[in-house]
Short mmCIF file of C-alpha atoms in Angstrom, two decimals:
data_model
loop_
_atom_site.label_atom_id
_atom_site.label_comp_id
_atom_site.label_asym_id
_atom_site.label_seq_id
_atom_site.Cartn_x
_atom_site.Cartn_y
_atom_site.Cartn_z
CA UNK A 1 -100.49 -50.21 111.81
CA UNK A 2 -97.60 -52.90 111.37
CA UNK A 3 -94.96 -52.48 109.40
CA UNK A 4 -91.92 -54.28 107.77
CA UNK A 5 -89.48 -54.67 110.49
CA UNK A 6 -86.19 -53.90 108.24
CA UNK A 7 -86.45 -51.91 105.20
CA UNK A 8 -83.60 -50.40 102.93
CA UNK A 9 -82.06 -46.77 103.14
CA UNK A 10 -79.84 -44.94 101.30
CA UNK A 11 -78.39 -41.77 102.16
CA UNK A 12 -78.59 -38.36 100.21
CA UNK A 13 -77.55 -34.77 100.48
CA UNK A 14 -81.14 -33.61 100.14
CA UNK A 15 -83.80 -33.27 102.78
CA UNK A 16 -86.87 -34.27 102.86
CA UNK A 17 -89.04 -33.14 100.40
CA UNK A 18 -92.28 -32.58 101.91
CA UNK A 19 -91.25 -32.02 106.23
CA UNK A 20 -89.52 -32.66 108.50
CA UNK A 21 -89.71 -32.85 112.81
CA UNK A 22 -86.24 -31.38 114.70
CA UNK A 23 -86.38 -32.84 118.35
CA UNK A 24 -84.07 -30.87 120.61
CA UNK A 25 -83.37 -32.94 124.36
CA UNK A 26 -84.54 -36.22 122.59
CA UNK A 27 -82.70 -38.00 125.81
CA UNK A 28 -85.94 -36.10 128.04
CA UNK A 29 -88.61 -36.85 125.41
CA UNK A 30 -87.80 -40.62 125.81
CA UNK A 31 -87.31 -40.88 129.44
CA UNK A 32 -90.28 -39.28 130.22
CA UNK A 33 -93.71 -41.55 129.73
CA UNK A 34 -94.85 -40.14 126.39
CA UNK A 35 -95.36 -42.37 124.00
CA UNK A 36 -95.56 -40.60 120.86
CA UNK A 37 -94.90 -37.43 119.42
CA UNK A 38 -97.51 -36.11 116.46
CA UNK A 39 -96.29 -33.88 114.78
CA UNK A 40 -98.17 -30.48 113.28
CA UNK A 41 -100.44 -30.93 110.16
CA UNK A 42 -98.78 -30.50 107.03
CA UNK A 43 -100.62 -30.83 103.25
CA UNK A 44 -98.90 -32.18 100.12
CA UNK A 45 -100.67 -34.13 97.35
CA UNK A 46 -104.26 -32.40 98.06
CA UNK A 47 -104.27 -34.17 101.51
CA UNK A 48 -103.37 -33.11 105.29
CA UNK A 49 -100.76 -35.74 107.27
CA UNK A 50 -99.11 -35.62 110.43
CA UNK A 51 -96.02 -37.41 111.08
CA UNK A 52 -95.75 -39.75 114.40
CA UNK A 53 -92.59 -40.38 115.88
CA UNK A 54 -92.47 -43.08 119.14
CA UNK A 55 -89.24 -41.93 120.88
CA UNK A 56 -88.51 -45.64 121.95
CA UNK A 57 -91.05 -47.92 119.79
CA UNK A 58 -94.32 -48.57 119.42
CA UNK A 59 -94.84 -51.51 121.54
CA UNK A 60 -98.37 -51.90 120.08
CA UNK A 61 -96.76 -53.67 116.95
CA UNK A 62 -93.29 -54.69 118.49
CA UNK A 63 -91.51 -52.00 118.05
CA UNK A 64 -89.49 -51.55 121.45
CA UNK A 65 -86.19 -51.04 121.47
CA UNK A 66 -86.01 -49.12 118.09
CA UNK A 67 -87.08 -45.43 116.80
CA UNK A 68 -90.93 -46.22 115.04
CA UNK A 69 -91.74 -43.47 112.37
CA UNK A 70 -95.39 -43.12 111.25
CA UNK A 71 -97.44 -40.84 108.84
CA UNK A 72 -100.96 -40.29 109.69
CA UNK A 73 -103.89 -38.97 107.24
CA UNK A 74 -106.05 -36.49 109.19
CA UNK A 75 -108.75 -34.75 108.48
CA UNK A 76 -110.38 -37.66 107.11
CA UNK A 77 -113.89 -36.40 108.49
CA UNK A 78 -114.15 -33.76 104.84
CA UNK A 79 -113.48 -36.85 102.93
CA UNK A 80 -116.10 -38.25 100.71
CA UNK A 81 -117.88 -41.89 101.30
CA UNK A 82 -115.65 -45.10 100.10
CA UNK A 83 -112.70 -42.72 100.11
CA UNK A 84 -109.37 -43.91 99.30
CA UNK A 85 -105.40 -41.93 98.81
CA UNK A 86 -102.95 -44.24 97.28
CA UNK A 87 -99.31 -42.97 97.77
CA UNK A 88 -95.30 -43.81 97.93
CA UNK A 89 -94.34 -42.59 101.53
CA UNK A 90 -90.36 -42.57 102.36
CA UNK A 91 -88.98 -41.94 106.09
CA UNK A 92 -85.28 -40.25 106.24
CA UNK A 93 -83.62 -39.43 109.86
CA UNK A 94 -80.40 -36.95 109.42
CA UNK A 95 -77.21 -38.27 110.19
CA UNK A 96 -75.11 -35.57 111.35
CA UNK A 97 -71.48 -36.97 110.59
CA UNK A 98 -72.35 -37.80 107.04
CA UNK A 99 -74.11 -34.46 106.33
CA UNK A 100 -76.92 -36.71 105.07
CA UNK A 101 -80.07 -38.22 105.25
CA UNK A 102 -80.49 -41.59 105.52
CA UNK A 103 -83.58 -42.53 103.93
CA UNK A 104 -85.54 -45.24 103.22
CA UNK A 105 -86.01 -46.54 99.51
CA UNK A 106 -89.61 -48.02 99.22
CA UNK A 107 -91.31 -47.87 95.65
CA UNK A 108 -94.45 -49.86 96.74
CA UNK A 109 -97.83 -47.67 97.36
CA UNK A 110 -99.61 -47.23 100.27
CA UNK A 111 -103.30 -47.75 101.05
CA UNK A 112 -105.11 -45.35 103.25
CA UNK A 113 -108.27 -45.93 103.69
CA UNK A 114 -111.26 -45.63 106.99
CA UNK A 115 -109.70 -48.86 107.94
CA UNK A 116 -106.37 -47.65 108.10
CA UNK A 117 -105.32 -44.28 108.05
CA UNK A 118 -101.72 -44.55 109.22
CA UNK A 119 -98.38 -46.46 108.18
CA UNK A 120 -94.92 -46.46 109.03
CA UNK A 121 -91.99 -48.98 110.28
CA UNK A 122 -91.90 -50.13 113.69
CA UNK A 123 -88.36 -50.63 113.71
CA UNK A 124 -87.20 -47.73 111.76
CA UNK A 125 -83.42 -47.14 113.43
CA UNK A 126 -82.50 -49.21 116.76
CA UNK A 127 -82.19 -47.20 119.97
CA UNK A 128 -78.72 -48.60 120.25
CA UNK A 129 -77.81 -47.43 117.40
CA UNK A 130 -79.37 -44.22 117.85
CA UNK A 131 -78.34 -43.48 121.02
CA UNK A 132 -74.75 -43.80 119.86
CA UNK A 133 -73.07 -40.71 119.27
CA UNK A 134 -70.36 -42.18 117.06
CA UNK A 135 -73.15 -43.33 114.78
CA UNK A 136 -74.16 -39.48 113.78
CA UNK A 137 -78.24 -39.42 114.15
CA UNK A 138 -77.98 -37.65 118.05
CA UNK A 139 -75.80 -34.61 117.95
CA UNK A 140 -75.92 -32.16 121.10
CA UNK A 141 -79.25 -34.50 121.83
CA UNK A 142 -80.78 -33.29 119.17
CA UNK A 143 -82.28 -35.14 116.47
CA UNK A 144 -84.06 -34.64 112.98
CA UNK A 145 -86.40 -36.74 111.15
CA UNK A 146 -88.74 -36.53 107.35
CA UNK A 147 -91.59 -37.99 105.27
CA UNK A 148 -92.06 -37.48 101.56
CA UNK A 149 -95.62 -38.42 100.48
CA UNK A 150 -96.46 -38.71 96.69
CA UNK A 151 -100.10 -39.10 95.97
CA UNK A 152 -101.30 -40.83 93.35
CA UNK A 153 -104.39 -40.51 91.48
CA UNK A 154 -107.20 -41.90 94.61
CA UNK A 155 -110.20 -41.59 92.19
CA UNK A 156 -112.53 -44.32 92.73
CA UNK A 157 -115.47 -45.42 90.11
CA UNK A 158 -117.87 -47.59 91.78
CA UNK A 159 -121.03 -47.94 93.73
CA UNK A 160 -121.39 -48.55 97.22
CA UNK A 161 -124.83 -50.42 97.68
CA UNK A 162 -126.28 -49.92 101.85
CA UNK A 163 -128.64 -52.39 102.18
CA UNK A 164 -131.95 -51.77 104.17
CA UNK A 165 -131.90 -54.14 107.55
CA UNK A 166 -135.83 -54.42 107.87
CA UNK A 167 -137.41 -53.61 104.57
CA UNK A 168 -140.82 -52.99 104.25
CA UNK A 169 -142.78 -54.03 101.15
CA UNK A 170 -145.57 -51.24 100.29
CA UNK A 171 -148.98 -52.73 98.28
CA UNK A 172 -150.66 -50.60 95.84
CA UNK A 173 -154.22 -51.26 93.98
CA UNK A 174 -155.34 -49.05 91.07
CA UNK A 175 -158.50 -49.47 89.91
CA UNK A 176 -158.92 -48.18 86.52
CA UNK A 177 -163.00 -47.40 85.58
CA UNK A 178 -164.26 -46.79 82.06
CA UNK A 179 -161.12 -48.78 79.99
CA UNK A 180 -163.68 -48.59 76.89
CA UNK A 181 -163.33 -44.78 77.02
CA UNK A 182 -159.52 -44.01 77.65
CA UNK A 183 -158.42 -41.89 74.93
CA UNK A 184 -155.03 -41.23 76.48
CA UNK A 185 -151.97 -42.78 75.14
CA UNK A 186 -150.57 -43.01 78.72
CA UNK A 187 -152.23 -42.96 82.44
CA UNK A 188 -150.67 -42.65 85.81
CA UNK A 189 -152.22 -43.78 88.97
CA UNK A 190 -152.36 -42.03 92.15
CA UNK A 191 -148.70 -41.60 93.86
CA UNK A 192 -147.75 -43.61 97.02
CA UNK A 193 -144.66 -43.88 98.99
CA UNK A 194 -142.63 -46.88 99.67
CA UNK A 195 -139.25 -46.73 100.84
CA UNK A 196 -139.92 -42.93 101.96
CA UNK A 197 -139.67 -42.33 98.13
CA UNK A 198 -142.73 -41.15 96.03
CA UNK A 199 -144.03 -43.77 93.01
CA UNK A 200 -146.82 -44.31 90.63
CA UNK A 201 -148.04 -46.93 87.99
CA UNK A 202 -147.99 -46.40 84.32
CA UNK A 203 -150.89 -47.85 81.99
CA UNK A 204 -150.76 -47.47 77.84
CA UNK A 205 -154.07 -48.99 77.27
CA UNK A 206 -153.48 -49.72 74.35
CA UNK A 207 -149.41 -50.71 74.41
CA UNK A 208 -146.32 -48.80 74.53
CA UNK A 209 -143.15 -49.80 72.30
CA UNK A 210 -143.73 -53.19 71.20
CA UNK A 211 -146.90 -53.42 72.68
CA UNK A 212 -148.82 -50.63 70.45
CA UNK A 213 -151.46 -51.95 69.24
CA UNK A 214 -151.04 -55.86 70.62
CA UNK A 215 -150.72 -55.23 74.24
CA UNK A 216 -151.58 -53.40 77.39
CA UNK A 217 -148.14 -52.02 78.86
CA UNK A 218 -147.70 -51.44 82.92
CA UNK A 219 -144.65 -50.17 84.35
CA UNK A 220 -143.67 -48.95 87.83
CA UNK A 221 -142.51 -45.81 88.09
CA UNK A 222 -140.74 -43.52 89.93
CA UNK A 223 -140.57 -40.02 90.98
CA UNK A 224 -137.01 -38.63 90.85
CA UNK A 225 -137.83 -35.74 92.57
CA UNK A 226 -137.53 -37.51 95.81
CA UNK A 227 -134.59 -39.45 95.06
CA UNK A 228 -131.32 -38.04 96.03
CA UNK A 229 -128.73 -36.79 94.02
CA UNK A 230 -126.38 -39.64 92.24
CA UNK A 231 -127.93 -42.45 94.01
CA UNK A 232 -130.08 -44.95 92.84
CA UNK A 233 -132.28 -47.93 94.47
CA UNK A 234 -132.14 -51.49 94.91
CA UNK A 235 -135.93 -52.62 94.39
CA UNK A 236 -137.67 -55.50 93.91
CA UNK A 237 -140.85 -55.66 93.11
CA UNK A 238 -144.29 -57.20 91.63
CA UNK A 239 -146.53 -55.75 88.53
CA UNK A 240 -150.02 -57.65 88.54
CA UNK A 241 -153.04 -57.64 86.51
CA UNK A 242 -155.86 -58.89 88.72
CA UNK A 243 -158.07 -61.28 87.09
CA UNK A 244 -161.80 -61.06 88.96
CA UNK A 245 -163.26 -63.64 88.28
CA UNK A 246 -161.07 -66.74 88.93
CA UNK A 247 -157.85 -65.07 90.37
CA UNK A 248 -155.38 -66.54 87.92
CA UNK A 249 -153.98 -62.97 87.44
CA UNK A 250 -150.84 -61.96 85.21
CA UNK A 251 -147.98 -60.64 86.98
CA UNK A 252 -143.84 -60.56 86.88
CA UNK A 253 -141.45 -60.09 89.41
CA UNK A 254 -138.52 -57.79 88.86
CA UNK A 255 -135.16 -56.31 90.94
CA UNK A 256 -133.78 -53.20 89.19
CA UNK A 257 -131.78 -50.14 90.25
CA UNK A 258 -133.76 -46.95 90.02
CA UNK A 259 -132.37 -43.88 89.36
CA UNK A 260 -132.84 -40.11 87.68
CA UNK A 261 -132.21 -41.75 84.00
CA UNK A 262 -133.83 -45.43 84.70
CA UNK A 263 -136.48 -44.30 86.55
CA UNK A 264 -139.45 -46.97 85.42
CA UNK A 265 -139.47 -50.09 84.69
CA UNK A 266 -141.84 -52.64 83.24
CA UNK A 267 -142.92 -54.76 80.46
CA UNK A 268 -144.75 -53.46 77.25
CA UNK A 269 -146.37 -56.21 76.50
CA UNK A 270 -147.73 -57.33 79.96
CA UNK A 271 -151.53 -58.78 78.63
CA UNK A 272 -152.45 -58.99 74.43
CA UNK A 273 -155.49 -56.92 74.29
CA UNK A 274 -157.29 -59.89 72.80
CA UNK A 275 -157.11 -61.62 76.11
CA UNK A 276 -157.44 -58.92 78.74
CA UNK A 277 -160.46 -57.94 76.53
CA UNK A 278 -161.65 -61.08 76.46
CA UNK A 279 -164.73 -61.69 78.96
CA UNK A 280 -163.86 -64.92 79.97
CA UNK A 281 -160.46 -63.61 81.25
CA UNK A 282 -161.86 -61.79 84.25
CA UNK A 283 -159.34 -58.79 83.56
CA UNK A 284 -161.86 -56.37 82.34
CA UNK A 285 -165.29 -56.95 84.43
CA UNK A 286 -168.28 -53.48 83.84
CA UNK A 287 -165.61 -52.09 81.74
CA UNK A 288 -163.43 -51.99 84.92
CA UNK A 289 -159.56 -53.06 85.96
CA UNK A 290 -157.67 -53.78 88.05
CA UNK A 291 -153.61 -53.38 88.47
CA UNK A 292 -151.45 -54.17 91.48
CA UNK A 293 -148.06 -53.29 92.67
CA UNK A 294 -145.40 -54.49 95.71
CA UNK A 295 -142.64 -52.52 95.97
CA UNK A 296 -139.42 -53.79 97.99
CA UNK A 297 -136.68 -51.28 98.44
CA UNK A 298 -133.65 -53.34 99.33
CA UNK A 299 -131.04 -50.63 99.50
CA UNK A 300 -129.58 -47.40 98.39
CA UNK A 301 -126.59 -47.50 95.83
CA UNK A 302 -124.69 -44.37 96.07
CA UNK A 303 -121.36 -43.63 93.83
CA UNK A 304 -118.36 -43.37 95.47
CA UNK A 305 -117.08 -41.05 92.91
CA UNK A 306 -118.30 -38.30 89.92
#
């Protein structure tokens, strides 16, 4: 919440553009123990603000001694994850014997974000020179203070990746009888969950892509249906071929973002048919097989923006 402690103004016939705050009695409001006025909610630029005025400084950020002006973004609870408003804020304060405001003249952009959803200047106007009637900003004790917000474009493209604190890895065996008679081009194991989300194991017996013909193709897959809306998942996981007879088995290790459009992943040519039919390989034993799976989900990736 700090801010620069001097910053230039300029004054102008205009008011404020966007609101303004009229304090009648301002003597009362800073005698009494109240350290801040908020103003009502006001919306300009798609957003909702509310102004915060600290009759004699926000002492938080050094600030005594002076008038500290503040706008505030509320209603942040409506907006989405990651969110972010980028905009040019300006503070004026009305100076009655000039018929003006005086108001600041900042060009650079604000950042408001869940980190920090307010900014101002501590030391806006001194109470000195406030308090002075000769210098025009009290008149009858009244006062009269604006903010002018312009929004820029706060669309953010990105992910935002939550990783899983304790993740569980999930095995999965598939035993696949009667290879010598599969007269599908593609098989699908059983489902099982892992990560609370629903997956199963592709097999082309005789290869997929650049495996037709030269290679069995495996490739974990998974079902969308359970996967929410514009997110994907972090996984990591293991494809295996088991070999029976002497356990030197085939398998690769992968990490790869699932999603509605990526949703399997694997290798087409994962064992050449000449050597998982081979008999000395173990892979295919009473015209049997075997394929494994452990699935890792890491985390969730979900997009900040659409």
């Amino acid at each position: 919440m700090s801010a620069p402690v001097l910053m230039d103004k300029k004054g102008r016939k205009a008011p404020p553009s966007h609101y303004s705050v009229k304090i009648k009695f301002f003597s009362l409001l800073s005698k009494v123990s109240f350290e801040k006025y908020e103003s009502e909610e006001f919306e300009e630029g798609g957003y909702k603000w509310r102004l915060h005025i600290y009759p004699t400084g926000n002492k938080k950020v050094d600030g005594q001694g002076h008038v500290s002006i503040y706008l505030m973004l509320s209603d942040r609870s409506s907006l989405p994850v990651g969110w972010e408003v980028n905009a040019i804020v300006n503070f004026s304060a009305y100076n009655f014997l000039e018929n003006e405001y005086v108001t600041t003249q900042d060009a650079s952009i604000r950042r408001f974000n869940v980190l920090k959803s307010e900014w101002g200047i501590s030391k806006f106007i001194d109470l000195e020179t406030f308090n002075d009637p000769s210098k025009g900003y009290l008149f009858d004790d009244t006062c009269v203070f604006g903010a002018e917000v312009f929004v820029f474009n706060t669309t953010i493209k990105g992910d935002c990746l939550s990783m899983i604190q304790k993740p569980v890895s999930v095995f999965h065996s598939w035993k696949f009888d009667k290879y010598s008679s599969a007269s599908l081009n593609k098989y699908k194991s059983q489902p099982f969950v892992a990560g609370n989300y629903k997956w199963n194991l592709l097999l082309y017996p005789k290869g997929d892509d650049k495996g037709r013909g030269n290679s069995i193709s495996l490739f974990l897959a998974l079902d969308a249906s359970t996967l929410p809306t514009n997110t994907k998942l972090c996984v990591n996981f293991i494809l295996r071929v088991k070999d029976q007879i002497s356990e030197h088995h085939v398998e690769y290790s992968y990490c790869r973002a699932f999603s509605h459009i990526e949703w399997n992943c694997g290798y087409p040519q994962f064992v050449s048919l000449t050597k998982f039919k081979d008999s000395n390989s173990g892979f295919l034993v009473k015209d049997s097989c075997i394929f494994e799976a452990e699935v890792t989900v890491l985390g969730l990736i979900t997009h900040l923006t659409e």
